[in-house]
Amino acid sequence: MGEAYLFVSLPLLTLFISMCLNHQAFYGMFQDLVTKLKRPDNISNRKELLFELIRFHASIKKWFLDSAEVYGSFIMILLISTIIYLSCVLFQLDLQLKHIDFRILFLLLAFSISLLTLFLYCFFGKLANESYDKMCGCLYRSNWYELPVELQKCFILMIGNAKHPMFYRGFSVARLDLETFSKIIKSIVTYYMAFKTITQ
């Protein structure tokens, strides 16, 4: 069971991490465009730069929403299966401590890898969210009020659009962040205690 879990989970985790790192790269590119817009030597083509910024922001948001939709069902399955799997492994570890042999090492390894995998999903999910949130701050700090009035209106709309937080979520219920990670740890301990109570 552990081998199958790793076989499926690790490639998907690698893909997810690369997607979240792309969000950071997108933020860097977005920041460069905002910086160009502020430069005095770009006064003549500010309108073109602003439209490019709007298009880029819209494409980033669409990419985030599309990737979140693709990963939504997988995230929920991952969270539920990880809670059950780690609760069972923790229970097996508890039983194994009464009769210690080499199998305890495999259980410890399985528990550690599964917990690390879950942490990485939550950590990089939070990182992607923060990268998107930074765009709103970047827009707000860009001295947009110094632009011509017609461009200010576009900027205000884009700031309003960027203010809505974006998360990777499982069926729009559980979002991937460190708060969810701590809740899952509590759930694992709760299930483990339930298993222990049932078997006593």
Coordinates of N, CA and C in Angstrom, one line a residue:
M1 N 0.8 -1.2 0.0 CA 0.0 0.0 0.0 C 0.9 1.3 0.0
G2 N 1.9 1.3 0.8 CA 2.8 2.4 0.9 C 3.5 2.7 -0.4
E3 N 3.9 1.6 -1.1 CA 4.6 1.8 -2.4 C 3.7 2.4 -3.4
A4 N 2.5 2.0 -3.4 CA 1.5 2.5 -4.4 C 1.2 4.0 -4.1
Y5 N 1.1 4.3 -2.8 CA 0.9 5.7 -2.4 C 2.0 6.6 -2.9
L6 N 3.3 6.1 -2.7 CA 4.4 6.9 -3.1 C 4.5 7.0 -4.7
F7 N 4.2 5.9 -5.3 CA 4.3 5.8 -6.8 C 3.3 6.9 -7.4
V8 N 2.2 7.0 -6.8 CA 1.2 8.0 -7.4 C 1.4 9.4 -6.9
S9 N 1.8 9.5 -5.6 CA 1.9 10.8 -5.0 C 3.1 11.6 -5.4
L10 N 4.2 11.0 -5.5 CA 5.5 11.8 -5.7 C 5.5 12.5 -7.1
P11 N 5.1 11.9 -8.2 CA 5.1 12.6 -9.5 C 4.1 13.8 -9.4
L12 N 2.9 13.5 -8.8 CA 1.9 14.6 -8.7 C 2.4 15.7 -7.8
L13 N 3.1 15.4 -6.8 CA 3.7 16.4 -5.9 C 4.7 17.2 -6.6
T14 N 5.6 16.6 -7.4 CA 6.6 17.3 -8.2 C 5.9 18.3 -9.2
L15 N 4.8 17.8 -9.8 CA 4.1 18.7 -10.8 C 3.5 19.9 -10.0
F16 N 2.9 19.6 -8.8 CA 2.2 20.6 -8.1 C 3.3 21.7 -7.6
I17 N 4.4 21.2 -7.1 CA 5.5 22.2 -6.7 C 5.9 23.0 -7.8
S18 N 6.1 22.4 -9.0 CA 6.6 23.2 -10.2 C 5.5 24.3 -10.6
M19 N 4.2 23.9 -10.4 CA 3.1 24.9 -10.7 C 3.2 26.0 -9.7
C20 N 3.4 25.7 -8.4 CA 3.4 26.8 -7.4 C 4.7 27.7 -7.6
L21 N 5.8 27.1 -8.0 CA 7.0 27.9 -8.3 C 6.8 28.8 -9.5
N22 N 5.9 28.3 -10.4 CA 5.6 29.2 -11.6 C 4.8 30.4 -11.1
H23 N 4.0 30.3 -10.1 CA 3.3 31.5 -9.5 C 4.3 32.5 -9.0
Q24 N 5.3 32.1 -8.4 CA 6.4 33.0 -7.9 C 7.0 33.7 -9.1
A25 N 7.3 32.9 -10.1 CA 7.9 33.5 -11.3 C 7.0 34.5 -12.0
F26 N 5.7 34.2 -12.0 CA 4.7 35.1 -12.6 C 4.7 36.4 -11.8
Y27 N 4.8 36.3 -10.5 CA 4.8 37.5 -9.7 C 6.0 38.4 -10.0
G28 N 7.2 37.7 -10.2 CA 8.4 38.5 -10.6 C 8.2 39.2 -11.9
M29 N 7.6 38.5 -12.9 CA 7.3 39.2 -14.2 C 6.3 40.3 -14.1
F30 N 5.3 40.1 -13.2 CA 4.3 41.1 -13.0 C 4.9 42.3 -12.4
Q31 N 5.8 42.1 -11.4 CA 6.5 43.2 -10.7 C 7.3 44.0 -11.7
D32 N 8.0 43.3 -12.6 CA 8.8 44.0 -13.6 C 7.9 44.9 -14.5
L33 N 6.7 44.4 -14.9 CA 5.8 45.2 -15.7 C 5.3 46.5 -15.0
V34 N 5.0 46.3 -13.7 CA 4.6 47.4 -12.9 C 5.7 48.5 -12.7
T35 N 6.9 48.0 -12.6 CA 8.1 48.9 -12.4 C 8.3 49.7 -13.7
K36 N 8.2 49.0 -14.9 CA 8.3 49.7 -16.2 C 7.2 50.8 -16.3
L37 N 6.1 50.5 -15.8 CA 4.9 51.5 -15.9 C 5.3 52.7 -15.1
K38 N 6.0 52.6 -14.0 CA 6.3 53.7 -13.2 C 7.5 54.6 -13.7
R39 N 8.3 54.0 -14.6 CA 9.5 54.8 -15.1 C 9.1 56.0 -15.9
P40 N 9.8 57.1 -15.6 CA 9.5 58.4 -16.4 C 9.7 58.3 -17.9
D41 N 10.7 57.4 -18.3 CA 11.0 57.3 -19.7 C 9.9 56.5 -20.5
N42 N 9.0 55.9 -19.8 CA 7.9 55.1 -20.4 C 6.6 55.9 -20.5
I43 N 6.6 57.2 -20.3 CA 5.4 58.0 -20.2 C 4.6 57.8 -21.5
S44 N 5.3 57.8 -22.6 CA 4.6 57.8 -24.0 C 3.9 56.5 -24.2
N45 N 4.4 55.4 -23.7 CA 3.7 54.1 -24.0 C 3.1 53.5 -22.7
R46 N 2.7 54.3 -21.8 CA 2.1 53.8 -20.5 C 0.8 53.0 -20.8
K47 N 0.0 53.5 -21.7 CA -1.2 52.9 -22.0 C -1.0 51.5 -22.5
E48 N 0.0 51.3 -23.4 CA 0.3 50.0 -23.9 C 0.8 49.0 -22.8
L49 N 1.6 49.6 -22.0 CA 2.2 48.8 -20.8 C 1.0 48.4 -19.9
L50 N 0.1 49.3 -19.6 CA -1.0 49.0 -18.7 C -1.9 47.9 -19.3
F51 N -2.2 48.0 -20.6 CA -3.0 46.9 -21.2 C -2.3 45.6 -21.2
E52 N -0.9 45.6 -21.4 CA -0.1 44.4 -21.3 C -0.2 43.8 -19.9
L53 N -0.2 44.7 -18.9 CA -0.2 44.3 -17.5 C -1.6 43.7 -17.2
I54 N -2.7 44.3 -17.7 CA -4.0 43.8 -17.5 C -4.2 42.4 -18.1
R55 N -3.7 42.3 -19.3 CA -3.7 41.0 -20.0 C -3.0 39.9 -19.3
F56 N -1.8 40.3 -18.8 CA -0.9 39.3 -18.0 C -1.6 38.9 -16.7
H57 N -2.2 39.9 -16.0 CA -2.9 39.6 -14.8 C -4.1 38.7 -15.0
A58 N -4.8 38.9 -16.1 CA -6.0 38.1 -16.4 C -5.6 36.7 -16.8
S59 N -4.4 36.5 -17.5 CA -4.0 35.2 -17.9 C -3.4 34.4 -16.6
I60 N -2.8 35.1 -15.7 CA -2.3 34.5 -14.4 C -3.5 34.0 -13.6
K61 N -4.5 34.8 -13.5 CA -5.7 34.5 -12.7 C -6.4 33.3 -13.4
K62 N -6.5 33.3 -14.7 CA -7.2 32.1 -15.4 C -6.4 30.9 -15.2
W63 N -5.0 31.0 -15.3 CA -4.2 29.8 -15.1 C -4.3 29.2 -13.7
F64 N -4.4 30.1 -12.7 CA -4.6 29.7 -11.3 C -5.9 29.0 -11.2
L65 N -7.0 29.6 -11.7 CA -8.3 29.0 -11.6 C -8.4 27.6 -12.3
D66 N -7.8 27.6 -13.5 CA -7.8 26.3 -14.3 C -7.1 25.2 -13.6
S67 N -5.9 25.5 -13.1 CA -5.0 24.5 -12.4 C -5.7 24.1 -11.1
A68 N -6.3 25.1 -10.4 CA -7.0 24.7 -9.1 C -8.2 23.8 -9.4
E69 N -8.9 24.0 -10.5 CA -10.0 23.1 -10.9 C -9.6 21.7 -11.2
V70 N -8.4 21.6 -11.9 CA -7.9 20.3 -12.2 C -7.4 19.6 -11.0
Y71 N -6.8 20.3 -10.0 CA -6.3 19.7 -8.8 C -7.3 19.5 -7.7
G72 N -8.5 20.2 -7.8 CA -9.5 20.2 -6.8 C -9.9 18.9 -6.2
S73 N -10.3 17.9 -7.1 CA -10.7 16.6 -6.7 C -9.6 15.8 -6.1
F74 N -8.4 15.9 -6.7 CA -7.2 15.2 -6.3 C -6.8 15.7 -4.8
I75 N -6.9 17.0 -4.6 CA -6.5 17.5 -3.3 C -7.4 17.0 -2.2
M76 N -8.7 16.9 -2.5 CA -9.7 16.3 -1.5 C -9.4 14.9 -1.2
I77 N -9.2 14.1 -2.3 CA -8.8 12.7 -2.1 C -7.5 12.5 -1.4
L78 N -6.5 13.4 -1.7 CA -5.2 13.3 -1.0 C -5.4 13.6 0.5
L79 N -6.2 14.6 0.9 CA -6.3 15.0 2.3 C -7.0 13.8 3.0
I80 N -8.1 13.3 2.5 CA -8.9 12.2 3.2 C -8.0 11.0 3.3
S81 N -7.4 10.6 2.2 CA -6.6 9.3 2.2 C -5.4 9.5 3.1
T82 N -4.8 10.7 3.2 CA -3.6 10.9 4.0 C -4.0 10.8 5.5
I83 N -5.2 11.4 5.8 CA -5.6 11.3 7.2 C -5.8 9.8 7.6
I84 N -6.5 9.1 6.8 CA -6.7 7.6 7.1 C -5.4 6.9 7.2
Y85 N -4.6 7.1 6.1 CA -3.3 6.3 6.0 C -2.4 6.6 7.2
L86 N -2.2 7.9 7.5 CA -1.3 8.2 8.6 C -1.9 7.8 10.0
S87 N -3.2 7.8 10.1 CA -3.8 7.3 11.4 C -3.5 5.8 11.6
C88 N -3.7 5.1 10.5 CA -3.4 3.6 10.5 C -1.9 3.3 10.8
V89 N -1.0 4.1 10.1 CA 0.4 3.9 10.3 C 0.8 4.2 11.8
L90 N 0.2 5.3 12.3 CA 0.5 5.7 13.7 C 0.0 4.6 14.7
F91 N -1.2 4.0 14.4 CA -1.7 2.9 15.2 C -0.8 1.7 15.1
Q92 N -0.3 1.4 13.9 CA 0.6 0.2 13.7 C 1.9 0.5 14.4
L93 N 2.4 1.7 14.4 CA 3.6 2.0 15.1 C 3.4 1.8 16.6
D94 N 2.3 2.2 17.1 CA 2.0 2.0 18.6 C 2.0 0.5 18.9
L95 N 1.4 -0.3 18.0 CA 1.4 -1.7 18.3 C 2.8 -2.3 18.2
Q96 N 3.5 -1.8 17.2 CA 4.9 -2.4 16.9 C 5.8 -2.1 18.1
L97 N 5.6 -1.0 18.8 CA 6.4 -0.6 19.9 C 6.4 -1.7 21.0
K98 N 5.4 -2.5 21.1 CA 5.3 -3.5 22.1 C 6.2 -4.7 21.8
H99 N 6.4 -4.9 20.4 CA 7.2 -6.0 19.9 C 8.2 -5.4 18.9
I100 N 9.2 -4.7 19.3 CA 10.1 -4.0 18.4 C 10.9 -5.0 17.5
D101 N 10.8 -4.8 16.2 CA 11.6 -5.5 15.2 C 11.9 -4.5 14.0
F102 N 12.5 -5.1 12.9 CA 12.9 -4.2 11.8 C 11.8 -3.5 11.1
R103 N 10.5 -4.1 11.2 CA 9.4 -3.5 10.5 C 9.1 -2.1 11.0
I104 N 9.5 -1.8 12.2 CA 9.2 -0.4 12.8 C 9.9 0.6 11.9
L105 N 11.1 0.3 11.4 CA 11.8 1.3 10.5 C 11.0 1.6 9.3
F106 N 10.4 0.6 8.7 CA 9.5 0.8 7.5 C 8.3 1.7 7.8
L107 N 7.7 1.4 9.0 CA 6.6 2.2 9.4 C 7.0 3.6 9.7
L108 N 8.1 3.8 10.3 CA 8.6 5.2 10.6 C 8.9 5.9 9.3
L109 N 9.5 5.2 8.3 CA 9.8 5.8 7.0 C 8.5 6.2 6.3
A110 N 7.5 5.3 6.3 CA 6.3 5.5 5.6 C 5.6 6.7 6.2
F111 N 5.6 6.8 7.6 CA 4.9 7.9 8.3 C 5.6 9.2 7.9
S112 N 6.9 9.2 8.0 CA 7.7 10.4 7.7 C 7.5 11.0 6.3
I113 N 7.6 10.0 5.3 CA 7.4 10.5 3.9 C 6.0 11.0 3.7
S114 N 5.0 10.3 4.2 CA 3.6 10.7 4.0 C 3.3 12.1 4.6
L115 N 3.9 12.3 5.8 CA 3.7 13.5 6.5 C 4.4 14.7 5.8
L116 N 5.6 14.4 5.3 CA 6.4 15.4 4.6 C 5.7 15.7 3.3
T117 N 5.1 14.7 2.6 CA 4.4 15.0 1.3 C 3.2 15.9 1.6
L118 N 2.5 15.6 2.7 CA 1.3 16.5 3.0 C 1.8 17.9 3.3
F119 N 2.8 18.0 4.1 CA 3.4 19.3 4.5 C 3.8 20.1 3.2
L120 N 4.4 19.5 2.3 CA 4.9 20.1 1.1 C 3.7 20.6 0.2
Y121 N 2.6 19.8 0.1 CA 1.4 20.3 -0.6 C 0.9 21.6 0.1
C122 N 0.7 21.5 1.4 CA 0.2 22.7 2.1 C 1.1 23.9 2.1
F123 N 2.4 23.7 2.2 CA 3.4 24.8 2.2 C 3.4 25.4 0.8
F124 N 3.5 24.6 -0.3 CA 3.5 25.2 -1.6 C 2.2 25.8 -2.1
G125 N 1.1 25.2 -1.6 CA -0.2 25.8 -1.8 C -0.3 27.2 -1.2
K126 N 0.2 27.3 0.0 CA 0.2 28.6 0.7 C 1.1 29.6 -0.1
L127 N 2.3 29.1 -0.6 CA 3.2 29.9 -1.3 C 2.6 30.5 -2.6
A128 N 1.8 29.6 -3.3 CA 1.1 30.1 -4.5 C 0.1 31.2 -4.2
N129 N -0.7 31.0 -3.1 CA -1.6 32.0 -2.6 C -1.0 33.3 -2.3
E130 N 0.2 33.2 -1.6 CA 0.9 34.5 -1.3 C 1.4 35.2 -2.5
S131 N 1.9 34.4 -3.5 CA 2.4 35.0 -4.7 C 1.3 35.8 -5.4
Y132 N 0.1 35.2 -5.4 CA -1.0 35.9 -6.1 C -1.4 37.2 -5.3
D133 N -1.4 37.0 -3.9 CA -1.8 38.1 -3.1 C -0.8 39.3 -3.2
K134 N 0.5 39.0 -3.4 CA 1.5 40.0 -3.5 C 1.2 40.9 -4.7
M135 N 0.5 40.4 -5.7 CA 0.2 41.2 -6.9 C -0.6 42.4 -6.6
C136 N -1.6 42.2 -5.7 CA -2.5 43.3 -5.3 C -1.7 44.4 -4.5
G137 N -0.8 43.9 -3.6 CA 0.1 44.9 -2.9 C 1.0 45.6 -3.9
C138 N 1.5 44.9 -4.9 CA 2.4 45.5 -5.9 C 1.7 46.6 -6.7
L139 N 0.4 46.3 -7.0 CA -0.4 47.3 -7.8 C -0.6 48.5 -6.9
Y140 N -1.0 48.3 -5.6 CA -1.3 49.4 -4.7 C -0.1 50.3 -4.4
R141 N 1.1 49.7 -4.4 CA 2.3 50.5 -4.1 C 2.9 51.1 -5.3
S142 N 2.2 51.0 -6.4 CA 2.9 51.5 -7.7 C 2.7 52.9 -8.0
N143 N 2.2 53.7 -7.1 CA 1.9 55.2 -7.3 C 0.9 55.3 -8.5
W144 N -0.1 54.5 -8.6 CA -1.1 54.5 -9.7 C -1.8 55.8 -9.7
Y145 N -1.9 56.5 -8.6 CA -2.6 57.8 -8.6 C -1.9 58.9 -9.4
E146 N -0.6 58.7 -9.7 CA 0.1 59.6 -10.5 C -0.1 59.5 -12.0
L147 N -0.8 58.4 -12.4 CA -1.1 58.1 -13.8 C -2.2 59.0 -14.3
P148 N -2.4 59.2 -15.6 CA -3.6 59.9 -16.1 C -4.9 59.3 -15.6
V149 N -5.9 60.1 -15.5 CA -7.2 59.6 -14.9 C -7.8 58.4 -15.6
E150 N -7.7 58.3 -16.9 CA -8.3 57.2 -17.7 C -7.5 55.9 -17.3
L151 N -6.2 56.0 -17.0 CA -5.4 54.8 -16.6 C -5.7 54.4 -15.2
Q152 N -5.9 55.5 -14.4 CA -6.2 55.2 -12.9 C -7.5 54.4 -12.8
K153 N -8.5 54.6 -13.6 CA -9.7 53.8 -13.5 C -9.4 52.3 -13.8
C154 N -8.6 52.1 -14.8 CA -8.2 50.7 -15.1 C -7.5 50.0 -14.0
F155 N -6.6 50.8 -13.3 CA -5.8 50.4 -12.2 C -6.6 50.0 -11.0
I156 N -7.6 50.9 -10.7 CA -8.5 50.6 -9.6 C -9.3 49.3 -9.8
L157 N -9.8 49.1 -11.0 CA -10.5 47.9 -11.3 C -9.6 46.7 -11.2
M158 N -8.3 46.8 -11.6 CA -7.4 45.7 -11.5 C -7.1 45.4 -10.0
I159 N -6.9 46.4 -9.2 CA -6.6 46.2 -7.8 C -7.8 45.5 -7.1
G160 N -9.0 46.0 -7.5 CA -10.2 45.3 -7.0 C -10.3 43.9 -7.3
N161 N -10.0 43.6 -8.6 CA -10.0 42.2 -9.1 C -8.9 41.3 -8.4
A162 N -7.8 41.9 -8.1 CA -6.7 41.2 -7.5 C -6.9 41.0 -6.0
K163 N -7.8 41.7 -5.4 CA -8.0 41.7 -3.9 C -8.6 40.3 -3.5
H164 N -9.3 39.7 -4.4 CA -10.0 38.4 -4.0 C -8.9 37.3 -3.9
P165 N -8.8 36.7 -2.7 CA -7.7 35.7 -2.5 C -8.0 34.4 -3.3
M166 N -6.9 33.8 -3.8 CA -7.0 32.6 -4.6 C -6.3 31.5 -3.8
F167 N -6.9 30.3 -3.8 CA -6.3 29.2 -3.1 C -6.5 27.9 -3.9
Y168 N -5.6 27.0 -3.7 CA -5.8 25.6 -4.2 C -6.7 24.9 -3.1
R169 N -7.9 24.5 -3.6 CA -8.9 23.9 -2.6 C -9.3 22.5 -3.1
G170 N -9.7 21.7 -2.1 CA -10.3 20.4 -2.4 C -11.8 20.5 -2.4
F171 N -12.4 20.5 -3.6 CA -13.9 20.6 -3.7 C -14.4 21.9 -3.1
S172 N -13.6 23.0 -3.1 CA -14.0 24.3 -2.5 C -14.2 24.2 -1.0
V173 N -13.7 23.2 -0.4 CA -13.9 23.0 1.1 C -12.6 23.2 1.8
A174 N -11.6 22.4 1.6 CA -10.4 22.5 2.3 C -9.3 23.1 1.4
R175 N -8.7 24.2 1.9 CA -7.7 24.9 1.1 C -6.3 24.4 1.5
L176 N -5.4 24.4 0.6 CA -4.0 24.0 1.0 C -3.3 25.2 1.6
D177 N -3.1 25.1 2.9 CA -2.2 26.1 3.6 C -1.8 25.4 4.9
L178 N -1.0 26.2 5.7 CA -0.4 25.6 6.9 C -1.4 25.4 8.0
E179 N -2.5 26.2 7.9 CA -3.6 26.0 8.9 C -4.3 24.7 8.7
T180 N -4.5 24.4 7.4 CA -5.1 23.1 7.1 C -4.2 21.9 7.5
F181 N -2.9 22.1 7.4 CA -1.9 21.1 7.8 C -2.1 20.8 9.3
S182 N -2.2 21.9 10.1 CA -2.3 21.7 11.5 C -3.6 21.0 11.9
K183 N -4.7 21.3 11.2 CA -6.0 20.7 11.4 C -5.9 19.2 11.1
I184 N -5.2 18.9 10.0 CA -5.1 17.5 9.6 C -4.3 16.7 10.6
I185 N -3.2 17.3 11.2 CA -2.5 16.6 12.3 C -3.4 16.3 13.4
K186 N -4.2 17.3 13.8 CA -5.2 17.0 14.9 C -6.2 15.9 14.6
S187 N -6.6 15.9 13.3 CA -7.5 14.8 12.8 C -6.9 13.4 12.9
I188 N -5.6 13.4 12.5 CA -4.9 12.1 12.5 C -4.8 11.6 14.0
V189 N -4.4 12.5 14.9 CA -4.4 12.1 16.3 C -5.7 11.6 16.8
T190 N -6.8 12.3 16.4 CA -8.2 11.9 16.8 C -8.5 10.5 16.3
Y191 N -8.2 10.3 15.0 CA -8.5 8.9 14.5 C -7.7 7.9 15.1
Y192 N -6.4 8.2 15.4 CA -5.5 7.2 16.1 C -6.1 6.8 17.4
M193 N -6.6 7.9 18.2 CA -7.1 7.6 19.5 C -8.4 6.8 19.4
A194 N -9.2 7.0 18.3 CA -10.4 6.3 18.1 C -10.1 4.8 17.9
F195 N -9.1 4.6 17.0 CA -8.6 3.2 16.7 C -8.2 2.5 18.0
K196 N -7.4 3.2 18.8 CA -6.9 2.7 20.1 C -8.0 2.3 21.0
T197 N -9.0 3.2 21.1 CA -10.2 2.9 22.0 C -11.0 1.7 21.6
I198 N -11.2 1.6 20.2 CA -12.0 0.5 19.7 C -11.3 -0.9 20.0
T199 N -10.0 -0.9 19.9 CA -9.2 -2.2 20.0 C -8.9 -2.6 21.4
Q200 N -9.2 -1.7 22.4 CA -8.9 -2.0 23.8 C -10.0 -2.9 24.4

